Coordinates of C-alpha atoms in Angstrom, one line a residue:
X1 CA 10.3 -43.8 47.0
X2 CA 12.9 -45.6 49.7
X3 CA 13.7 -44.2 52.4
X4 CA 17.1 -46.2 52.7
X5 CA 20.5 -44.7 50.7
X6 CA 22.6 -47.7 51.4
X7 CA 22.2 -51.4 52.2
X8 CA 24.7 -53.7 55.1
X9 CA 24.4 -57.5 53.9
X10 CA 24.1 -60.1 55.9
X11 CA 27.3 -61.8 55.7
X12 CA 28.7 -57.6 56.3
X13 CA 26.2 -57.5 59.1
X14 CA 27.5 -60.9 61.0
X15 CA 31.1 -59.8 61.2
X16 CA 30.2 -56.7 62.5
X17 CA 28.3 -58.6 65.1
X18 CA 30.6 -61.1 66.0
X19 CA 33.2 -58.3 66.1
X20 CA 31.6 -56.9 69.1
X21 CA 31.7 -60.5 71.1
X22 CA 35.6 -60.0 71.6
X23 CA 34.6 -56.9 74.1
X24 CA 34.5 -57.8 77.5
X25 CA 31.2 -57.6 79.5
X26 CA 31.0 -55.5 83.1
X27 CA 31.2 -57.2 86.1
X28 CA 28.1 -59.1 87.4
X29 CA 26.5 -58.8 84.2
X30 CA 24.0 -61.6 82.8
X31 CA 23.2 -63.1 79.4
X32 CA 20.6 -61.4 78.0
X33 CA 17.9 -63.2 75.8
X34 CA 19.1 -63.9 72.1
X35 CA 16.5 -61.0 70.0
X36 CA 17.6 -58.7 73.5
X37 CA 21.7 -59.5 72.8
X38 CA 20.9 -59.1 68.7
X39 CA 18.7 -55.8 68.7
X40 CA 21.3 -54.4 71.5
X41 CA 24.3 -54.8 69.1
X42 CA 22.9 -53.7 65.9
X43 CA 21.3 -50.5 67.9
X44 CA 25.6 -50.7 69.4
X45 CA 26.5 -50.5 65.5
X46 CA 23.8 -47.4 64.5
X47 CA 25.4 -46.1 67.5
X48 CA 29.0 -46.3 67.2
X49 CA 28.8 -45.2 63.5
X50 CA 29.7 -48.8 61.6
X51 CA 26.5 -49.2 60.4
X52 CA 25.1 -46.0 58.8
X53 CA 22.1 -44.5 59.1
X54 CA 19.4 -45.5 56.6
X55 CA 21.0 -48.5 55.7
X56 CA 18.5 -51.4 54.8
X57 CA 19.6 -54.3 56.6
X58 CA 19.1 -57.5 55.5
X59 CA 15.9 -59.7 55.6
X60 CA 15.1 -61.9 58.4
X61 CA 15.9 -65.2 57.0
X62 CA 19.4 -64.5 55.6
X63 CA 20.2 -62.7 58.6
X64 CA 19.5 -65.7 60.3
X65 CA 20.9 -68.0 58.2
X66 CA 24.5 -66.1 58.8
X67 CA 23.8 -65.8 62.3
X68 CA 23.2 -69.4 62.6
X69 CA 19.7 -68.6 64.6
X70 CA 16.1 -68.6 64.5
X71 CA 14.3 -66.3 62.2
X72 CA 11.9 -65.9 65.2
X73 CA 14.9 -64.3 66.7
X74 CA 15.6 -61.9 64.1
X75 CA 11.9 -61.0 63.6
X76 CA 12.2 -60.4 68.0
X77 CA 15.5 -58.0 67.6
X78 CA 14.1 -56.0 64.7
X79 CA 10.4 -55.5 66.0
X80 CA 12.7 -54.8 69.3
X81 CA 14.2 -52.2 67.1
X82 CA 11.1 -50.5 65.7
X83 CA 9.8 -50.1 69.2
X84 CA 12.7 -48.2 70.2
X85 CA 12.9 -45.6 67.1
X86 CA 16.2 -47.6 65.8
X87 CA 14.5 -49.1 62.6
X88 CA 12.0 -48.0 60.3
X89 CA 10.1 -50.7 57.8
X90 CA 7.9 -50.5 55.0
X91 CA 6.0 -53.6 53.1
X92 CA 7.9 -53.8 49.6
X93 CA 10.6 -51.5 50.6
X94 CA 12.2 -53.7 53.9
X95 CA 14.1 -52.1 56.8
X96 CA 16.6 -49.8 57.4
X97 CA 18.7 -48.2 60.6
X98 CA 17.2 -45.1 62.1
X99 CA 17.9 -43.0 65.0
X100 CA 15.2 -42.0 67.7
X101 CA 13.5 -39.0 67.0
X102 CA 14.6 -37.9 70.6
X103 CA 18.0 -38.0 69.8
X104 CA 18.9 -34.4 68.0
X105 CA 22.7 -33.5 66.8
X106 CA 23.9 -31.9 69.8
X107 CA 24.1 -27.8 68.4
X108 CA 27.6 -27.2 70.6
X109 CA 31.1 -27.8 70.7
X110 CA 33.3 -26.9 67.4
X111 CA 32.2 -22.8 67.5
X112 CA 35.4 -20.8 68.6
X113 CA 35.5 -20.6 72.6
X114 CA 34.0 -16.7 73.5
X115 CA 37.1 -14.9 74.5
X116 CA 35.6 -14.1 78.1
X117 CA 35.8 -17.7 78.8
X118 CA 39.1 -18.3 77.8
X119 CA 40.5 -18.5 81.1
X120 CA 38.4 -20.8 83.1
X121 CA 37.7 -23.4 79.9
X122 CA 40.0 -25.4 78.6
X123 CA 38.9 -25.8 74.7
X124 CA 39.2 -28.6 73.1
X125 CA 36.8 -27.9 70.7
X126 CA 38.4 -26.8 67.6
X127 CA 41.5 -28.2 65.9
X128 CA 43.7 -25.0 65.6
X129 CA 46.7 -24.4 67.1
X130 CA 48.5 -20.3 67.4
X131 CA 50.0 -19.0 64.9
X132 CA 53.2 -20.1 64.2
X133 CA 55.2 -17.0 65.1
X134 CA 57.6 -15.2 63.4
X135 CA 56.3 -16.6 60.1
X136 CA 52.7 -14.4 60.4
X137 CA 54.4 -11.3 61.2
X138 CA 57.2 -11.7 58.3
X139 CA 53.9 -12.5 55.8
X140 CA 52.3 -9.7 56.6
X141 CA 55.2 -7.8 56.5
X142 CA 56.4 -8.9 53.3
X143 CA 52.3 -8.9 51.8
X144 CA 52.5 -5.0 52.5
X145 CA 55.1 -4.8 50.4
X146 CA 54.0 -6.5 47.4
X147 CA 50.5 -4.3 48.0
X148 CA 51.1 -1.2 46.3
X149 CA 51.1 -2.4 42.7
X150 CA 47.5 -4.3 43.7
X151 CA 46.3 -1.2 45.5
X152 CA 46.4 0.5 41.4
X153 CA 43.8 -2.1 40.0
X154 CA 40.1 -2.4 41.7
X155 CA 41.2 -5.4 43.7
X156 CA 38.6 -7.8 42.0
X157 CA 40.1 -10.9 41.2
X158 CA 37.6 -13.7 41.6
X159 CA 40.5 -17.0 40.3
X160 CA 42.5 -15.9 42.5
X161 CA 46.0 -13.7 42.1
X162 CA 47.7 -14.9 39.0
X163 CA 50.8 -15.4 41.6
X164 CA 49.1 -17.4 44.2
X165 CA 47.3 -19.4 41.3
X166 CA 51.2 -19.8 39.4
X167 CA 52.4 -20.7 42.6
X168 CA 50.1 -23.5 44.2
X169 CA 50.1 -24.9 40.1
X170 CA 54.2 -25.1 40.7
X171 CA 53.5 -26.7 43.8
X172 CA 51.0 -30.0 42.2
X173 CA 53.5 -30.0 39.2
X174 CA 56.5 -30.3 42.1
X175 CA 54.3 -33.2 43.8
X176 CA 53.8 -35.4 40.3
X177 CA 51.0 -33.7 38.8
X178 CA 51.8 -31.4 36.4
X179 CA 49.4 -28.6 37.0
X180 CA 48.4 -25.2 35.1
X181 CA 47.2 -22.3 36.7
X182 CA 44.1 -22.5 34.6
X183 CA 43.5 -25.3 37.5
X184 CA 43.7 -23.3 40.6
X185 CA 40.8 -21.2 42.5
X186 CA 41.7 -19.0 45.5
X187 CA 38.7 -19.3 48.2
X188 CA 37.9 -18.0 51.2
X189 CA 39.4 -21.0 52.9
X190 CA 38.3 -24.7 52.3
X191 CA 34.9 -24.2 53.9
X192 CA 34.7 -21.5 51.0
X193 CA 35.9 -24.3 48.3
X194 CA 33.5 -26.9 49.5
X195 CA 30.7 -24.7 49.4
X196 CA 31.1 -23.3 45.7
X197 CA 31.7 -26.9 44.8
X198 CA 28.3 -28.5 46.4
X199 CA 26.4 -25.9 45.5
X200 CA 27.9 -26.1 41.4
X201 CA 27.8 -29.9 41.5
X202 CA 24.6 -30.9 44.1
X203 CA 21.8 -28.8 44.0
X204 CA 19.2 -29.2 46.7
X205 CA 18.0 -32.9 47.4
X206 CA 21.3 -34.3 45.3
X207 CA 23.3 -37.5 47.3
X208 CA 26.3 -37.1 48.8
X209 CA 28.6 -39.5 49.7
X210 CA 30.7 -38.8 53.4
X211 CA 32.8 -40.8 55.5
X212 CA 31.2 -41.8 58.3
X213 CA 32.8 -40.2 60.7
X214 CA 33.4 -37.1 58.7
X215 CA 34.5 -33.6 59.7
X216 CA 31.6 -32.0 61.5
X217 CA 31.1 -28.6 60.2
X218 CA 31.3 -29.7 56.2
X219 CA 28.5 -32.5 57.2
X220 CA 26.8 -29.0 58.1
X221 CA 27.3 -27.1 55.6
X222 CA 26.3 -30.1 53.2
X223 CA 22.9 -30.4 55.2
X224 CA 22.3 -26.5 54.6
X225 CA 22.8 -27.0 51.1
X226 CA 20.1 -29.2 51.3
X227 CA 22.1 -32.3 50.2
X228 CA 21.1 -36.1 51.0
X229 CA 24.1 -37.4 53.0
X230 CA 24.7 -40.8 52.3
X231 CA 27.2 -42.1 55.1
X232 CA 29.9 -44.5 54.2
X233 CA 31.3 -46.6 57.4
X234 CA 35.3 -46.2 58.4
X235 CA 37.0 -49.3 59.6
X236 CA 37.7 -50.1 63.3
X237 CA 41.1 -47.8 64.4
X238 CA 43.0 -46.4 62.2
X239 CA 42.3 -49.1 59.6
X240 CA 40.3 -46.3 57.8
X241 CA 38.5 -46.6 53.8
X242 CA 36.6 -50.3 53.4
X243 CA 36.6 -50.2 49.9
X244 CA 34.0 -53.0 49.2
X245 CA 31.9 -50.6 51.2
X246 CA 32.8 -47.5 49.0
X247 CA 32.2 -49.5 45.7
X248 CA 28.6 -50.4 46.7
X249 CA 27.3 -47.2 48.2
X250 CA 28.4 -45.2 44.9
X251 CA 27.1 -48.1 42.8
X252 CA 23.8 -48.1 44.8
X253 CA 23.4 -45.0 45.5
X254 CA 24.9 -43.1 42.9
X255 CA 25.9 -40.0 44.6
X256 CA 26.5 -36.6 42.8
X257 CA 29.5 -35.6 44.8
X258 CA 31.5 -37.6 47.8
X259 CA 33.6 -35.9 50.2
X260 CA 36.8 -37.7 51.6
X261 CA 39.6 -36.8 53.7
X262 CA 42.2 -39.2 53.1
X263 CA 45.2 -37.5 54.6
X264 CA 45.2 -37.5 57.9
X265 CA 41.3 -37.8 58.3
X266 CA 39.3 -35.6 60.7
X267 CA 38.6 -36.7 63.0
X268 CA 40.0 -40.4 63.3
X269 CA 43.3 -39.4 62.0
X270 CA 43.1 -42.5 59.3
X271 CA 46.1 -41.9 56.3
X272 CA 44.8 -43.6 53.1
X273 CA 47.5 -46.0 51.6
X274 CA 47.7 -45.5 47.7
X275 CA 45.7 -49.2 46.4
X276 CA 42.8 -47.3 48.6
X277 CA 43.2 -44.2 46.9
X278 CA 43.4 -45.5 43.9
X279 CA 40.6 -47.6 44.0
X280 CA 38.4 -45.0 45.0
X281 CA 39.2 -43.2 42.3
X282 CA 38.3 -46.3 39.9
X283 CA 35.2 -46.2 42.0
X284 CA 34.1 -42.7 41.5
X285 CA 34.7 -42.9 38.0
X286 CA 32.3 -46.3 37.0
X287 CA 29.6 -44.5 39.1
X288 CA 29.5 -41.2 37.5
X289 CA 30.1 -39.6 40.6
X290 CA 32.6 -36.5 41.2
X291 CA 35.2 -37.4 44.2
X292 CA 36.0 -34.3 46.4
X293 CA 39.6 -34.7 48.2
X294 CA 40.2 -32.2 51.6
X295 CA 43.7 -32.2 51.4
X296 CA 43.7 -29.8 54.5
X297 CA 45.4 -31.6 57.1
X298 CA 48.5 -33.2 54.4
X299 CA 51.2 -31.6 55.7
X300 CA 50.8 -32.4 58.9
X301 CA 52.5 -35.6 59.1
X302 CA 54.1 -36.1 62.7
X303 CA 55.9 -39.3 63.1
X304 CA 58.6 -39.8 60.2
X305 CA 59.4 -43.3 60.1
X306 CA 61.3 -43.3 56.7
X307 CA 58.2 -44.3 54.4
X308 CA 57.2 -41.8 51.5
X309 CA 53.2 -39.7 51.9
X310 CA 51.1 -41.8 49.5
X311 CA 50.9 -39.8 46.4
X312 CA 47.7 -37.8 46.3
X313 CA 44.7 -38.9 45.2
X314 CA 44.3 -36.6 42.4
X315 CA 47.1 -38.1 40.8
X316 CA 45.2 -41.2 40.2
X317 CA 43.1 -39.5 38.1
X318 CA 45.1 -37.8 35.2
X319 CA 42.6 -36.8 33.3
X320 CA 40.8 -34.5 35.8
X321 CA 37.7 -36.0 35.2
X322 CA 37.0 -37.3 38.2
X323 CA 38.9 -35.8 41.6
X324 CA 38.5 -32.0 42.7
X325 CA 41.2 -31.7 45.1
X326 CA 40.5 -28.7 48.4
X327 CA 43.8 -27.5 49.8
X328 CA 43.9 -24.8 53.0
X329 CA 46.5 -22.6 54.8
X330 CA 44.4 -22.8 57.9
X331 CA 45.7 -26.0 59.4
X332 CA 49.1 -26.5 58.3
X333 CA 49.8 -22.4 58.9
X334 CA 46.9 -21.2 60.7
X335 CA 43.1 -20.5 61.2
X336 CA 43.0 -17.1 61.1
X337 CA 44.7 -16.9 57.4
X338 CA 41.8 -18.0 55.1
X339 CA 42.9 -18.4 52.3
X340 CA 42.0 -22.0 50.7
X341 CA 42.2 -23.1 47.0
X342 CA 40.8 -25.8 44.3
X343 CA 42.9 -27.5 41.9
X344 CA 40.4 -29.1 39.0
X345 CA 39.7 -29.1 35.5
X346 CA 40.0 -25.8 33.9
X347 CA 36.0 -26.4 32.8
X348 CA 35.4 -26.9 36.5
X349 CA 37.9 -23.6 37.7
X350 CA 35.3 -21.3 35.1
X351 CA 32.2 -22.9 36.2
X352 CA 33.3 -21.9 39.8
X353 CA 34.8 -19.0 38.9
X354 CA 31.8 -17.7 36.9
X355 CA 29.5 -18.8 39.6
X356 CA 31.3 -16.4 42.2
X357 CA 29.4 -13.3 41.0
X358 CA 26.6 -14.5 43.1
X359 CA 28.4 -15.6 46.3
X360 CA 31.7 -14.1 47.9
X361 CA 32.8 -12.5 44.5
X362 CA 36.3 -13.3 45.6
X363 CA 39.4 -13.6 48.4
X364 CA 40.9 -10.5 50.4
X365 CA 44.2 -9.9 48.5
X366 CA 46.3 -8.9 51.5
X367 CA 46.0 -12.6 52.9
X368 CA 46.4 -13.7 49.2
X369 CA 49.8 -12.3 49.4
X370 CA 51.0 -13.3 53.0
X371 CA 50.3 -17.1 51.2
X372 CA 52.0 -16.2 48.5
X373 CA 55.0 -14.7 49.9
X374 CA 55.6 -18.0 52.5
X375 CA 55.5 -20.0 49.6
X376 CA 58.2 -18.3 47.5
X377 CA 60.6 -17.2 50.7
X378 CA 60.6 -20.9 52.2
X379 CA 58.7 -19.4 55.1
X380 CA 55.7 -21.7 54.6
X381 CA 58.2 -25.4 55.1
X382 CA 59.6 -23.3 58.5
X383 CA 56.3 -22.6 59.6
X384 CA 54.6 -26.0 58.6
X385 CA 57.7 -27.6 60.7
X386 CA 56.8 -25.2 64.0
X387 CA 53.3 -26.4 63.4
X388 CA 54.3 -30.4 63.4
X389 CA 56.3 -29.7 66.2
X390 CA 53.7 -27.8 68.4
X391 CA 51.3 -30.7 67.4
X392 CA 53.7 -33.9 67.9
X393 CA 54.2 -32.3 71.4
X394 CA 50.8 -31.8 72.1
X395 CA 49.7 -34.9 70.9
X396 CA 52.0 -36.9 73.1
X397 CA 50.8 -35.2 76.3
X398 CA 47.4 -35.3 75.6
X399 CA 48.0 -39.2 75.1
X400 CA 50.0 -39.9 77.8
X401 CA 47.2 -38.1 80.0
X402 CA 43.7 -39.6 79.0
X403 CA 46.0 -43.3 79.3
X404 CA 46.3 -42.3 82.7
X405 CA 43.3 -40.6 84.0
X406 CA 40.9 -42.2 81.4
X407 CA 42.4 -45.6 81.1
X408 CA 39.3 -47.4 80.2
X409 CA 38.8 -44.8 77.3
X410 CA 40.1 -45.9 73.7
X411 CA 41.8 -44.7 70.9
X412 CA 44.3 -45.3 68.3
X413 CA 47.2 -42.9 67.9
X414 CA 47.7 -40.9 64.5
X415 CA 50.7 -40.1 62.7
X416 CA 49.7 -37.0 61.8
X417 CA 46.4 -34.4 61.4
X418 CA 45.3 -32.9 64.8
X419 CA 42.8 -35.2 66.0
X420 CA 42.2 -37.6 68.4
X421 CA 38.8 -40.2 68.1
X422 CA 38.3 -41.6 71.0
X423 CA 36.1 -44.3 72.3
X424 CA 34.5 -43.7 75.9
X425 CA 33.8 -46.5 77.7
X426 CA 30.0 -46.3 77.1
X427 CA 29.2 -43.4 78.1
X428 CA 27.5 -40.3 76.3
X429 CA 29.5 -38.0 74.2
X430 CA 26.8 -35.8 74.0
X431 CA 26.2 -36.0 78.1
X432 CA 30.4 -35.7 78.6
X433 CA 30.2 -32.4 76.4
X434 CA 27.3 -31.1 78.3
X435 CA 28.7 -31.9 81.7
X436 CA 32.8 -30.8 81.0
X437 CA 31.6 -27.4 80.0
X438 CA 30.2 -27.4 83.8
X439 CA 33.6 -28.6 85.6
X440 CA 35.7 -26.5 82.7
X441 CA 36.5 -28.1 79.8
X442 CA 35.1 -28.3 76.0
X443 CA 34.7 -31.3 73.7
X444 CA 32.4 -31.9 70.9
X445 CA 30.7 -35.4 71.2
X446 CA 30.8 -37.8 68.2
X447 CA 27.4 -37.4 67.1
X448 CA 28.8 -34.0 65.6
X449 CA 30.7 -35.8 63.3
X450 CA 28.1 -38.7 62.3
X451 CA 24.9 -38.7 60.3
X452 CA 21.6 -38.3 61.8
X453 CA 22.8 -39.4 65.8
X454 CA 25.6 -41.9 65.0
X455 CA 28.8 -42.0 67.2
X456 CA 27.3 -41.7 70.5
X457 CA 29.6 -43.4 72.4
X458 CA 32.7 -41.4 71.5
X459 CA 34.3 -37.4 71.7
X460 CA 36.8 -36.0 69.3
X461 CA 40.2 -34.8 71.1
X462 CA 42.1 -32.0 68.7
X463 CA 45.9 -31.8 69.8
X464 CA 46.0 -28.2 71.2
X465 CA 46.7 -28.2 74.5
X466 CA 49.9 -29.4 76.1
X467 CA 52.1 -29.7 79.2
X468 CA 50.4 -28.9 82.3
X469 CA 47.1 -27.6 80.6
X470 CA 47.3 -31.5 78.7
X471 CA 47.1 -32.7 81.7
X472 CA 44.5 -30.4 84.1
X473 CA 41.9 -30.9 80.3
X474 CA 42.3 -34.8 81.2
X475 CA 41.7 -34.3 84.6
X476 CA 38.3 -32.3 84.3
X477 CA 37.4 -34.8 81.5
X478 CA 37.5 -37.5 83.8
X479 CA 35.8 -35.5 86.2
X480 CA 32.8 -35.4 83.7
X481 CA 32.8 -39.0 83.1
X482 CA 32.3 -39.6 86.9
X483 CA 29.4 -37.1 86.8
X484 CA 27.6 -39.1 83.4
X485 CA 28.5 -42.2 85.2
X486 CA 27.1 -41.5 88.5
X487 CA 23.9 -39.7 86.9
X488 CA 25.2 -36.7 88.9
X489 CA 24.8 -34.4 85.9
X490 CA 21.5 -32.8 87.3
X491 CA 17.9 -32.8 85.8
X492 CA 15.7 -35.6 85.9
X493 CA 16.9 -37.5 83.1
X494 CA 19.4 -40.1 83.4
X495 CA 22.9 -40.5 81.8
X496 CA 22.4 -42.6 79.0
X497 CA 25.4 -45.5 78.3
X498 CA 25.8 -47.8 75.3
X499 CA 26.9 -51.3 75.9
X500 CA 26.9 -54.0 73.4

């Protein structure tokens, strides 16, 4: 059996390559040899994320052939490769990206911050923002007094509440895609949703297809499940879905289930324009494979420049054959209300729904009707605009401090979602999240969000801090990246930095 779950060509592989020649090298540095400069920017690649993970590269001669070099130098960079833990071969089977077996996904950085630490760490290490008062208090309020009827009945409802289910149907119908509420599941949040839905659709050992970066604690929850992830490279920036990419990992591959985020993607903050959308859905459909949409960050579009949200990817597929769409109140209200929902086929809402028995059995009601009652009052759009304001501002601060403490640091600013990915400089993420929890402020490194060690050289910045506390979590960070860079971060081992 292979070991590899997609494959880079060697045209694919060149322009990767010669993508990386653009970036400027430090100061006194010298040419290395030809395999030395080759093995250094494919291991760059495995690295940084653009080349996945147990993807088979291609064989020595065409490699060469679009590199314009010796095979002799190819055979040097990938032997250079094997001895380093960054490629694994196998007569009759070729080669394929690896990571060293030395380099573990860092276990820290996106669990909620212990209260007693609150005051001395700044956390930046997971996307959620306060509540956006009055609007939690009036739910509640108005939840206790739709309660009483519910309090009469045994409180078991495992769809959902027939009015939360009515209501989010109303909403898909009001967006273009008439909806019943034989298509809406209540969860316990979207984590909630994705679960039930791997574990209905990919039992252990099943393929599943992720962005690559992807949200960190679903790429957990998938490897739990026991699921093959199958990574699926993001573009430079915010350039986001490479769809030639996309077509041949589900052709290759053939996936049960793959998971995209193409509103506002966590973490990059990449918005999916609606040919990409639409072509993924084509995509999905030729390869059998069942398309999973987290449609959690949607609403949280900051910059309003006039254009129209692409329509959502579900409506692409009109049939429902295809695209299960995941929807949460926990980023566009807030994380404490966890209350999440599914829209699919009514086949796919019973198989879920009959599955329940043996997992949560269903979703606290009181929350169900806090949800409820923002939607049908207005409060929810009042809220959702407190929350895009809090962010916008946030977002801006933050910004305009990493440019100035960090300016060697890179990043491409979102329109909307509550992430920044950031590029950082060639140092560690997983040292700069180690050392800023020593000088006082938390970041999870981009390995969290990557398959099996990828993203090294970056950290994800979430848009909850602002003002003065914007700029002291800036401050600190670049105090951390003069530790990693200095190898003043204690222990015997040295910081580790990734330079093409």
């Amino acid at each position: 059996m292979t070991q590899w779950t997609s494959a880079v060509g060697a045209a694919q592989l060149a322009r990767l390559l010669h993508s990386q020649q653009e970036r400027p090298a430090g100061p006194g540095s010298r040419r290395p040899p030809a395999y030395r400069a080759l093995a250094d920017g494919i291991r760059l690649l495995v690295l940084e994320g653009r080349v996945p993970v147990a993807a088979r590269l291609p064989a020595e001669r065409e490699l060469a052939l679009s590199l314009s070099v010796s095979r002799t130098t190819v055979a040097a960079a990938y032997e250079a490769l094997r001895s380093e833990g960054f490629l694994e071969s196998r007569r009759g089977a070729g080669s394929w990206t690896a990571v060293p077996a030395g380099n573990p996904l860092p276990a820290r950085g996106l669990e909620p911050l212990p209260p007693e630490a609150l005051g001395s760490m700044i956390d930046l290490g997971c996307a959620a923002l306060p509540a956006p008062e009055p609007w939690l208090t009036r739910a509640v309020q108005g939840a206790l007094e739709e309660l009483p009827p519910y309090a009469h009945t045994h409180g078991d409802y495992p769809a959902g509440l027939p009015a939360l289910r009515s209501m989010l149907a109303e909403r898909y119908t009001a967006r273009g895609i008439p909806t019943m509420p034989e298509q809406i599941m209540v969860t316990t949040g979207a984590m909630g949703a994705i679960d039930a839905i791997c574990h209905l659709f990919a039992g252990r050992g099943e393929r599943i297809a992720v962005e690559s970066p992807s949200y960190a604690n679903i790429l957990q929850l998938m490897r739990e499940a026991g699921a093959r992830l199958v990574p699926v490279a993001m573009a430079e920036g915010l350039a986001g879905w490479d769809m030639d990419r996309w077509r041949q990992v589900l052709r290759d591959s053939a996936p049960r289930l793959a998971y995209v985020v193409a509103d506002f993607h966590n973490p990059t903050g990449a918005l999916a324009d609606e040919d990409r959308r639409r072509v993924l859905v084509d995509a999905a459909r030729s390869a059998g494979t069942v398309l999973v949409v987290d449609e959690t960050m949607s609403e949280l579009r900051l910059d309003v420049d006039g254009s129209a949200m692409p329509r959502p990817v579900c409506s692409f597929d009109p049939a429902g054959s295809t695209v299960i769409t995941v929807g949460s109140a926990s980023k566009a209200f807030w994380a404490g209300m966890r209350i999440g929902w599914v829209r699919a086929a009514p086949d796919v809402i019973r198989s879920l729904v009959a599955a329940r028995a043996y997992a949560d059995l269903g979703t606290p009601v009181l929350e169900q009707l806090a949800v409820n009652w923002l939607l049908s009052t207005g409060g929810w759009e009042q809220a959702v605009e407190i929350r895009r304001t809090q962010a916008r501002e946030n977002r801006d601060a933050l910004v305009a401090a990493v440019r100035r403490e960090l300016p060697e640091w890179e990043f491409a600013v979102p329109r909307g979602g509550l992430t920044l990915w950031v590029r950082t400089g060639g140092l560690s993420g997983s040292r700069l999240a180690e050392v800023g929890e020593r000088v006082g402020v938390r970041v999870p490194s981009g390995p969290r969000f990557g398959v099996d060690g990828a993203f090294e050289g970056y950290v994800r910045l979430p848009f909850t801090v602002g003002g003065a506390v914007a700029d002291e979590a800036a401050v600190r960070l670049a105090a951390a990246a003069r530790l990693v860079e200095s190898g003043g971060v204690g222990g015997s081992e040295a910081p580790r930095t990734f330079v093409a």
